[in-house]
Amino acid sequence: MLMSRVIKLFNLSRTVVHQNLNNNLIKYIAKSYEAKSPPIYYFENTEASANSYKNRPSGKSKLGFLPCFAIGIALTFDKFFDEFKIFKFSNFLKHGVLPSVKASSIIVNKPRVMMNFIADVVEKTAAAVVCIEIKDTRRRDFFTGQFSTRSSGSGFIVKEDGLILTNAHVILSQPGSVILVKLYDGSVHKAYVEAVDKKTDLATIRINANKSLPVLKLGSSSDIRPGEWVVAIGSPLTLENTITAGVVSSAHRSSNELGLRDKNIDYIQTDAAITFGNSGGPLVNLDGEAIGINAMKITPGISFAIPIDAVKNFLTRAQENKSTQKPKYLGITMLTLSDDITRELGMYRDHKGVIVWRVVIGSPADVGGLVPGDIIISINGKQIKNADDVHSILDSTNILKIELLRKNMKKEVTVQAEEN
């Protein structure tokens, strides 16, 4: 039974071969790389190929049975091939064509394409980085008539509804000012402060853009390694989306090493340039994830970022309305008394405290009775040695009982600070 079926298939295959292969030759182009395409199989109809087939030797040979037998086997399993979407041999015999092959897109092996990993990171992340400007509503630019820019910084969007992360020092101590945020698309929006933590120098502000905004993914700072590539993005001198790159110089640089009191943070040290105005912008790894917030530059080649794990803790606390501080506003500019200042004022060198350099008209300090030239020596019974002592007391209370020197005479005033 099996033999008779094979013989029938053999006869069928001979007939098909006679009908279809008379006018066809298979040619294979083995080398086609210069044409930038994979090897191509094609058929060519030539009279010579037909004549060569007709003039074949007529003698019977045992070896001549093998090709026909192979064709018969192929036809036997033709249904199997078709079932699994494999090349169907009967189509080849019937039409004399192989399945068409499409060349896949080829990536050119050029250094500009292969090595521009920094540009790839920027392309992923730049749209979520913003420029922050603090405008003084009491002063206008003489030429433009617009509110003058008091300071600037950077930030990045962490929620689609407009929540933006930045440094606390970017938006604090700015009385009589308005915060403007410029997005990647050029649109400008007014922002308001949502949460501040001066101890970690972190803050969140919010804008209402009436659309879904691009968000920068927060990575992890626990597994970063010295020598790892990083990209700093920010707006130094209000130059939006300025890119600098470098490596992680140290993954855990303690605040004590930097002489920062009461910070309790292990900073990320990098040689990526972080200049004035970059503060608050993201430090990004090659996966396009924020691993830190640009904080400060000590000297060229030595800059620091707040690790993103500390930022995540801040965001959690801010959401729960715990351990965060709202900015306080006194309305003064003050300087710590130094030997040079006391000498200029004709005071004894052992005087300690801060001198009130300027008082904003209508501010809480002005209402409370402070005037320029006053020397604050204690607040709420605590001796004041420098400006940090004043800020520390402001963190805990709004009511300040201030003991001061005015024209070498002691006075006491009470000032109620406002929440900014």
Tab-separated table of C-alpha atoms in Angstrom:
chain	number	residue	atom	x	y	z
A	1	MET	CA	0.000	0.000	0.000
A	2	LEU	CA	2.750	2.411	0.985
A	3	MET	CA	4.797	1.460	-2.081
A	4	SER	CA	1.898	2.078	-4.447
A	5	ARG	CA	1.337	5.509	-2.939
A	6	VAL	CA	4.985	6.379	-3.314
A	7	ILE	CA	4.889	5.273	-6.980
A	8	LYS	CA	1.817	7.448	-7.574
A	9	LEU	CA	3.537	10.394	-5.943
A	10	PHE	CA	6.601	9.669	-8.029
A	11	ASN	CA	4.607	9.777	-11.255
A	12	LEU	CA	2.820	12.941	-10.144
A	13	SER	CA	6.087	14.613	-9.281
A	14	ARG	CA	7.611	13.711	-12.676
A	15	THR	CA	4.630	15.297	-14.433
A	16	VAL	CA	4.804	18.445	-12.328
A	17	VAL	CA	8.538	18.726	-12.830
A	18	HIS	CA	8.168	18.368	-16.613
A	19	GLN	CA	5.502	21.072	-16.685
A	20	ASN	CA	7.075	23.583	-14.357
A	21	LEU	CA	10.824	23.185	-14.415
A	22	ASN	CA	11.201	23.200	-18.205
A	23	ASN	CA	11.353	26.989	-18.234
A	24	ASN	CA	12.824	27.708	-14.797
A	25	LEU	CA	16.279	27.729	-13.204
A	26	ILE	CA	17.045	28.437	-9.609
A	27	LYS	CA	19.781	30.890	-9.056
A	28	TYR	CA	21.118	31.830	-5.662
A	29	ILE	CA	22.886	35.075	-4.998
A	30	ALA	CA	25.115	34.277	-2.066
A	31	LYS	CA	26.756	37.628	-1.582
A	32	SER	CA	24.484	40.630	-1.497
A	33	TYR	CA	25.894	42.641	1.400
A	34	GLU	CA	27.062	45.468	-0.843
A	35	ALA	CA	23.419	45.995	-1.795
A	36	LYS	CA	22.555	46.108	1.964
A	37	SER	CA	19.926	43.390	1.672
A	38	PRO	CA	19.758	39.734	2.664
A	39	PRO	CA	20.507	36.986	0.078
A	40	ILE	CA	17.773	36.836	-2.591
A	41	TYR	CA	16.324	33.758	-4.225
A	42	TYR	CA	14.814	34.304	-7.670
A	43	PHE	CA	13.864	32.512	-10.869
A	44	GLU	CA	14.827	33.347	-14.373
A	45	ASN	CA	12.996	32.101	-17.470
A	46	THR	CA	15.509	31.437	-20.209
A	47	GLU	CA	15.373	29.468	-23.430
A	48	ALA	CA	18.749	27.953	-22.682
A	49	SER	CA	17.478	26.432	-19.481
A	50	ALA	CA	14.610	24.747	-21.354
A	51	ASN	CA	16.933	23.384	-24.059
A	52	SER	CA	19.364	22.062	-21.474
A	53	TYR	CA	16.557	20.144	-19.848
A	54	LYS	CA	15.314	18.683	-23.168
A	55	ASN	CA	18.825	17.570	-24.116
A	56	ARG	CA	19.397	15.695	-20.879
A	57	PRO	CA	20.643	12.062	-21.160
A	58	SER	CA	17.807	9.675	-21.837
A	59	GLY	CA	19.297	6.644	-20.133
A	60	LYS	CA	17.675	5.490	-16.968
A	61	SER	CA	19.696	5.771	-13.801
A	62	LYS	CA	19.071	4.691	-10.269
A	63	LEU	CA	20.340	8.025	-9.094
A	64	GLY	CA	17.733	9.819	-11.159
A	65	PHE	CA	15.067	8.373	-8.930
A	66	LEU	CA	16.357	10.233	-5.870
A	67	PRO	CA	15.335	13.799	-6.788
A	68	CYS	CA	11.878	12.659	-7.791
A	69	PHE	CA	11.566	10.614	-4.625
A	70	ALA	CA	12.529	13.676	-2.577
A	71	ILE	CA	9.886	15.730	-4.360
A	72	GLY	CA	7.336	13.056	-3.612
A	73	ILE	CA	8.202	13.120	0.072
A	74	ALA	CA	7.884	16.912	0.065
A	75	LEU	CA	4.424	16.665	-1.472
A	76	THR	CA	3.468	14.043	1.093
A	77	PHE	CA	4.263	16.441	3.909
A	78	ASP	CA	2.945	19.469	2.032
A	79	LYS	CA	-0.187	19.552	4.146
A	80	PHE	CA	1.915	19.407	7.314
A	81	PHE	CA	4.033	22.368	6.174
A	82	ASP	CA	0.948	24.381	5.307
A	83	GLU	CA	-0.601	23.690	8.689
A	84	PHE	CA	2.360	25.232	10.500
A	85	LYS	CA	2.766	28.109	8.031
A	86	ILE	CA	6.030	26.736	6.710
A	87	PHE	CA	7.089	27.167	3.085
A	88	LYS	CA	4.646	25.191	0.945
A	89	PHE	CA	6.501	23.103	-1.628
A	90	SER	CA	3.498	22.700	-3.954
A	91	ASN	CA	3.444	26.467	-4.488
A	92	PHE	CA	7.034	26.254	-5.638
A	93	LEU	CA	6.237	23.480	-8.112
A	94	LYS	CA	3.057	25.110	-9.350
A	95	HIS	CA	4.193	28.715	-9.681
A	96	GLY	CA	7.957	28.453	-9.732
A	97	VAL	CA	8.354	31.128	-7.024
A	98	LEU	CA	9.644	31.205	-3.500
A	99	PRO	CA	8.048	33.240	-0.717
A	100	SER	CA	8.959	36.908	-0.882
A	101	VAL	CA	11.566	38.079	1.634
A	102	LYS	CA	11.583	41.615	2.990
A	103	ALA	CA	14.834	43.100	4.153
A	104	SER	CA	14.692	44.266	7.770
A	105	SER	CA	15.684	47.776	8.637
A	106	ILE	CA	19.424	48.020	9.104
A	107	ILE	CA	21.099	50.088	11.810
A	108	VAL	CA	24.186	51.657	10.363
A	109	ASN	CA	27.208	50.964	12.523
A	110	LYS	CA	28.362	54.543	12.880
A	111	PRO	CA	29.860	56.032	16.058
A	112	ARG	CA	27.304	58.862	16.018
A	113	VAL	CA	24.469	56.321	16.232
A	114	MET	CA	26.143	53.757	18.468
A	115	MET	CA	27.855	56.031	21.022
A	116	ASN	CA	25.455	58.955	21.610
A	117	PHE	CA	23.986	57.532	24.818
A	118	ILE	CA	23.876	60.964	26.475
A	119	ALA	CA	21.637	62.299	23.706
A	120	ASP	CA	19.360	59.269	24.151
A	121	VAL	CA	18.954	60.076	27.856
A	122	VAL	CA	18.206	63.731	27.158
A	123	GLU	CA	15.613	62.790	24.547
A	124	LYS	CA	13.786	60.713	27.176
A	125	THR	CA	13.881	63.190	30.036
A	126	ALA	CA	14.184	66.804	28.863
A	127	ALA	CA	10.437	67.367	28.424
A	128	ALA	CA	9.841	66.896	32.176
A	129	VAL	CA	12.431	69.500	33.275
A	130	VAL	CA	11.237	73.056	33.991
A	131	CYS	CA	12.770	76.472	34.529
A	132	ILE	CA	11.698	78.331	37.690
A	133	GLU	CA	11.865	82.126	37.917
A	134	ILE	CA	11.153	84.239	40.999
A	135	LYS	CA	9.677	87.568	39.932
A	136	ASP	CA	9.703	90.638	42.194
A	137	THR	CA	6.207	92.145	42.026
A	138	ARG	CA	7.427	95.447	43.471
A	139	ARG	CA	10.013	96.169	40.822
A	140	ARG	CA	9.703	96.356	37.064
A	141	ASP	CA	12.336	96.183	34.388
A	142	PHE	CA	12.976	99.647	32.973
A	143	PHE	CA	13.072	98.462	29.356
A	144	THR	CA	10.408	95.738	29.237
A	145	GLY	CA	8.030	96.911	31.935
A	146	GLN	CA	7.840	93.327	33.225
A	147	PHE	CA	8.450	92.286	36.812
A	148	SER	CA	12.189	91.971	37.363
A	149	THR	CA	13.690	88.537	37.932
A	150	ARG	CA	14.956	88.149	41.473
A	151	SER	CA	16.404	84.645	41.099
A	152	SER	CA	15.997	81.476	39.096
A	153	GLY	CA	16.343	77.736	39.450
A	154	SER	CA	15.220	74.423	38.042
A	155	GLY	CA	12.807	71.626	38.813
A	156	PHE	CA	11.180	68.589	37.268
A	157	ILE	CA	7.653	67.241	37.031
A	158	VAL	CA	6.865	64.186	39.167
A	159	LYS	CA	3.095	64.007	38.665
A	160	GLU	CA	1.037	64.541	35.541
A	161	ASP	CA	-1.258	66.984	37.339
A	162	GLY	CA	1.553	69.537	37.750
A	163	LEU	CA	3.473	68.612	40.923
A	164	ILE	CA	7.083	69.783	40.584
A	165	LEU	CA	10.133	68.943	42.706
A	166	THR	CA	12.833	71.530	43.387
A	167	ASN	CA	15.190	72.770	46.116
A	168	ALA	CA	13.784	74.673	49.069
A	169	HIS	CA	16.356	77.451	48.727
A	170	VAL	CA	15.102	78.141	45.196
A	171	ILE	CA	11.663	79.282	46.362
A	172	LEU	CA	12.196	80.342	50.008
A	173	SER	CA	12.871	83.822	51.418
A	174	GLN	CA	11.237	85.565	48.477
A	175	PRO	CA	8.736	88.030	49.993
A	176	GLY	CA	6.562	90.002	47.625
A	177	SER	CA	7.409	87.628	44.797
A	178	VAL	CA	5.598	85.328	42.424
A	179	ILE	CA	6.883	81.972	41.182
A	180	LEU	CA	6.709	81.374	37.428
A	181	VAL	CA	7.381	78.011	35.819
A	182	LYS	CA	8.390	77.690	32.188
A	183	LEU	CA	7.701	74.292	30.621
A	184	TYR	CA	9.587	72.559	27.838
A	185	ASP	CA	6.976	73.659	25.295
A	186	GLY	CA	7.605	77.319	26.185
A	187	SER	CA	4.375	77.927	28.099
A	188	VAL	CA	4.635	79.838	31.399
A	189	HIS	CA	2.487	79.113	34.452
A	190	LYS	CA	2.135	80.639	37.895
A	191	ALA	CA	3.059	78.239	40.700
A	192	TYR	CA	2.389	78.084	44.414
A	193	VAL	CA	4.362	76.368	47.160
A	194	GLU	CA	2.853	73.121	48.390
A	195	ALA	CA	5.432	71.673	50.805
A	196	VAL	CA	8.874	72.654	52.076
A	197	ASP	CA	11.492	70.911	54.168
A	198	LYS	CA	14.416	73.235	54.858
A	199	LYS	CA	16.397	70.538	56.644
A	200	THR	CA	16.694	68.432	53.508
A	201	ASP	CA	16.473	71.496	51.205
A	202	LEU	CA	13.522	70.033	49.314
A	203	ALA	CA	10.264	71.573	48.182
A	204	THR	CA	7.296	70.904	45.943
A	205	ILE	CA	5.409	73.494	43.939
A	206	ARG	CA	2.301	73.027	41.827
A	207	ILE	CA	1.022	74.485	38.590
A	208	ASN	CA	-2.299	74.139	36.820
A	209	ALA	CA	-1.519	73.460	33.167
A	210	ASN	CA	-4.980	72.074	32.285
A	211	LYS	CA	-3.347	69.126	30.546
A	212	SER	CA	-1.420	65.963	31.278
A	213	LEU	CA	2.262	66.773	31.681
A	214	PRO	CA	5.332	64.586	30.965
A	215	VAL	CA	6.745	63.008	34.112
A	216	LEU	CA	10.319	62.087	34.995
A	217	LYS	CA	10.561	58.628	36.508
A	218	LEU	CA	12.180	58.395	39.936
A	219	GLY	CA	14.912	55.780	40.123
A	220	SER	CA	16.905	54.540	43.108
A	221	SER	CA	20.035	55.996	44.671
A	222	SER	CA	20.803	52.961	46.822
A	223	ASP	CA	22.495	50.985	44.055
A	224	ILE	CA	24.451	53.673	42.212
A	225	ARG	CA	28.188	53.090	41.849
A	226	PRO	CA	31.206	55.408	41.679
A	227	GLY	CA	32.181	55.804	38.039
A	228	GLU	CA	28.601	55.493	36.774
A	229	TRP	CA	27.625	57.926	34.030
A	230	VAL	CA	25.117	60.638	34.997
A	231	VAL	CA	23.512	63.618	33.265
A	232	ALA	CA	22.626	66.912	34.993
A	233	ILE	CA	19.800	68.906	33.429
A	234	GLY	CA	18.810	72.408	34.480
A	235	SER	CA	18.484	76.073	33.607
A	236	PRO	CA	21.625	77.947	34.653
A	237	LEU	CA	21.150	81.684	34.194
A	238	THR	CA	17.630	80.852	32.887
A	239	LEU	CA	19.129	78.971	29.914
A	240	GLU	CA	16.541	76.198	29.759
A	241	ASN	CA	17.508	72.546	29.405
A	242	THR	CA	21.248	72.978	29.638
A	243	ILE	CA	22.919	69.569	29.610
A	244	THR	CA	26.100	68.572	31.411
A	245	ALA	CA	27.422	65.061	31.897
A	246	GLY	CA	29.927	63.319	34.107
A	247	VAL	CA	30.370	60.400	36.457
A	248	VAL	CA	29.473	59.643	40.048
A	249	SER	CA	32.580	60.554	42.038
A	250	SER	CA	31.171	59.279	45.328
A	251	ALA	CA	27.832	57.627	45.978
A	252	HIS	CA	27.744	58.489	49.695
A	253	ARG	CA	29.372	61.758	50.747
A	254	SER	CA	28.166	62.569	54.251
A	255	SER	CA	26.972	66.046	55.164
A	256	ASN	CA	29.480	66.104	58.036
A	257	GLU	CA	32.329	65.872	55.540
A	258	LEU	CA	30.921	68.961	53.824
A	259	GLY	CA	30.477	70.882	57.068
A	260	LEU	CA	26.677	71.015	56.697
A	261	ARG	CA	25.053	71.153	60.123
A	262	ASP	CA	21.974	69.063	60.917
A	263	LYS	CA	21.478	67.821	57.349
A	264	ASN	CA	22.033	64.094	57.999
A	265	ILE	CA	22.170	63.300	54.279
A	266	ASP	CA	24.677	61.302	52.255
A	267	TYR	CA	25.038	63.364	49.091
A	268	ILE	CA	25.901	62.114	45.620
A	269	GLN	CA	29.159	63.684	44.483
A	270	THR	CA	29.630	64.150	40.733
A	271	ASP	CA	31.946	65.957	38.343
A	272	ALA	CA	29.008	66.907	36.111
A	273	ALA	CA	28.849	70.705	36.129
A	274	ILE	CA	26.111	72.015	38.439
A	275	THR	CA	26.132	75.802	38.235
A	276	PHE	CA	23.953	78.663	39.468
A	277	GLY	CA	20.412	78.002	38.270
A	278	ASN	CA	20.885	74.232	37.995
A	279	SER	CA	19.659	73.832	41.568
A	280	GLY	CA	16.502	71.758	41.725
A	281	GLY	CA	17.070	70.051	38.384
A	282	PRO	CA	17.432	66.275	38.079
A	283	LEU	CA	20.571	64.172	38.095
A	284	VAL	CA	19.691	61.349	35.695
A	285	ASN	CA	21.186	57.911	35.060
A	286	LEU	CA	21.513	56.270	31.651
A	287	ASP	CA	18.107	54.593	32.072
A	288	GLY	CA	16.484	58.032	32.061
A	289	GLU	CA	15.618	57.899	35.777
A	290	ALA	CA	16.192	60.687	38.303
A	291	ILE	CA	18.644	59.473	40.943
A	292	GLY	CA	19.175	62.847	42.598
A	293	ILE	CA	18.331	66.560	42.717
A	294	ASN	CA	21.116	68.977	41.839
A	295	ALA	CA	21.902	70.939	44.992
A	296	MET	CA	25.227	72.768	44.988
A	297	LYS	CA	28.656	73.231	43.504
A	298	ILE	CA	31.741	73.518	45.697
A	299	THR	CA	34.295	74.057	42.949
A	300	PRO	CA	34.534	73.091	39.258
A	301	GLY	CA	34.487	69.300	39.093
A	302	ILE	CA	33.000	68.870	42.574
A	303	SER	CA	29.220	69.152	42.757
A	304	PHE	CA	26.585	67.484	44.892
A	305	ALA	CA	23.057	66.173	44.504
A	306	ILE	CA	20.458	65.092	47.052
A	307	PRO	CA	19.848	61.327	46.612
A	308	ILE	CA	16.447	60.418	45.216
A	309	ASP	CA	15.697	58.001	48.070
A	310	ALA	CA	15.690	60.986	50.463
A	311	VAL	CA	13.391	62.764	48.011
A	312	LYS	CA	10.944	59.859	48.043
A	313	ASN	CA	10.797	60.021	51.842
A	314	PHE	CA	10.085	63.750	51.636
A	315	LEU	CA	7.279	63.190	49.124
A	316	THR	CA	5.714	60.592	51.413
A	317	ARG	CA	5.842	62.944	54.390
A	318	ALA	CA	4.504	65.822	52.341
A	319	GLN	CA	1.568	63.724	51.219
A	320	GLU	CA	0.790	62.833	54.800
A	321	ASN	CA	1.294	66.471	55.918
A	322	LYS	CA	3.958	65.398	58.410
A	323	SER	CA	7.449	66.701	59.161
A	324	THR	CA	7.215	69.430	56.556
A	325	GLN	CA	7.573	73.146	57.155
A	326	LYS	CA	5.808	76.018	55.527
A	327	PRO	CA	8.139	78.905	54.714
A	328	LYS	CA	8.101	81.765	57.220
A	329	TYR	CA	8.347	85.417	56.240
A	330	LEU	CA	9.856	88.157	58.390
A	331	GLY	CA	10.690	90.724	55.750
A	332	ILE	CA	14.306	91.469	56.652
A	333	THR	CA	17.753	91.030	55.205
A	334	MET	CA	20.237	90.183	57.973
A	335	LEU	CA	23.966	89.647	58.281
A	336	THR	CA	25.913	87.760	60.921
A	337	LEU	CA	28.149	90.111	62.881
A	338	SER	CA	31.777	89.603	61.944
A	339	ASP	CA	34.935	91.314	63.151
A	340	ASP	CA	34.969	93.514	60.052
A	341	ILE	CA	31.346	94.609	60.530
A	342	THR	CA	31.766	95.353	64.238
A	343	ARG	CA	34.902	97.364	63.476
A	344	GLU	CA	33.046	99.382	60.829
A	345	LEU	CA	30.207	100.028	63.293
A	346	GLY	CA	32.636	101.040	66.036
A	347	MET	CA	31.444	98.245	68.318
A	348	TYR	CA	33.300	95.966	70.671
A	349	ARG	CA	34.617	92.878	68.919
A	350	ASP	CA	32.980	90.555	71.460
A	351	HIS	CA	29.492	91.514	70.281
A	352	LYS	CA	27.590	88.541	68.889
A	353	GLY	CA	24.363	88.510	66.929
A	354	VAL	CA	22.926	89.540	63.574
A	355	ILE	CA	22.445	93.004	62.158
A	356	VAL	CA	19.247	93.966	60.342
A	357	TRP	CA	20.461	95.250	56.990
A	358	ARG	CA	17.129	95.998	55.322
A	359	VAL	CA	13.452	95.949	56.295
A	360	VAL	CA	10.666	95.534	53.746
A	361	ILE	CA	7.975	98.179	54.140
A	362	GLY	CA	4.717	96.638	55.354
A	363	SER	CA	6.370	93.339	56.314
A	364	PRO	CA	5.902	91.647	59.730
A	365	ALA	CA	9.305	92.998	60.813
A	366	ASP	CA	8.281	96.522	59.842
A	367	VAL	CA	4.942	96.218	61.653
A	368	GLY	CA	6.700	94.788	64.721
A	369	GLY	CA	9.092	97.719	64.956
A	370	LEU	CA	12.410	96.480	63.534
A	371	VAL	CA	14.469	99.071	61.673
A	372	PRO	CA	17.697	98.863	59.646
A	373	GLY	CA	20.744	98.890	61.916
A	374	ASP	CA	19.129	96.949	64.747
A	375	ILE	CA	21.351	94.209	66.181
A	376	ILE	CA	19.412	91.125	67.287
A	377	ILE	CA	21.098	89.525	70.279
A	378	SER	CA	18.392	87.080	71.445
A	379	ILE	CA	14.994	85.688	70.427
A	380	ASN	CA	12.600	84.067	72.888
A	381	GLY	CA	15.402	84.029	75.455
A	382	LYS	CA	17.862	82.192	73.210
A	383	GLN	CA	21.132	83.919	72.374
A	384	ILE	CA	21.588	84.628	68.661
A	385	LYS	CA	25.076	84.123	67.230
A	386	ASN	CA	24.338	83.928	63.509
A	387	ALA	CA	21.532	83.949	60.931
A	388	ASP	CA	21.069	80.157	61.197
A	389	ASP	CA	19.930	80.595	64.802
A	390	VAL	CA	17.144	82.915	63.641
A	391	HIS	CA	15.984	80.394	61.025
A	392	SER	CA	16.021	77.567	63.586
A	393	ILE	CA	13.689	79.483	65.891
A	394	LEU	CA	11.414	80.396	62.978
A	395	ASP	CA	11.008	76.678	62.266
A	396	SER	CA	9.384	76.119	65.648
A	397	THR	CA	7.251	79.236	66.209
A	398	ASN	CA	5.711	82.295	64.568
A	399	ILE	CA	5.891	84.589	67.608
A	400	LEU	CA	9.327	86.128	68.128
A	401	LYS	CA	10.196	88.149	71.238
A	402	ILE	CA	13.315	89.895	70.053
A	403	GLU	CA	15.926	91.559	72.266
A	404	LEU	CA	18.050	93.977	70.269
A	405	LEU	CA	20.556	96.807	70.401
A	406	ARG	CA	19.603	100.085	68.787
A	407	LYS	CA	22.175	102.882	69.042
A	408	ASN	CA	23.829	100.967	71.898
A	409	MET	CA	20.521	100.868	73.775
A	410	LYS	CA	18.698	97.607	74.541
A	411	LYS	CA	15.128	97.296	73.334
A	412	GLU	CA	12.520	94.532	73.030
A	413	VAL	CA	10.032	94.109	70.196
A	414	THR	CA	7.593	91.358	69.275
A	415	VAL	CA	7.260	90.211	65.685
A	416	GLN	CA	4.715	87.740	64.369
A	417	ALA	CA	6.088	85.940	61.315
A	418	GLU	CA	3.767	85.091	58.452
A	419	GLU	CA	3.513	81.831	56.558
A	420	ASN	CA	4.575	82.521	52.996
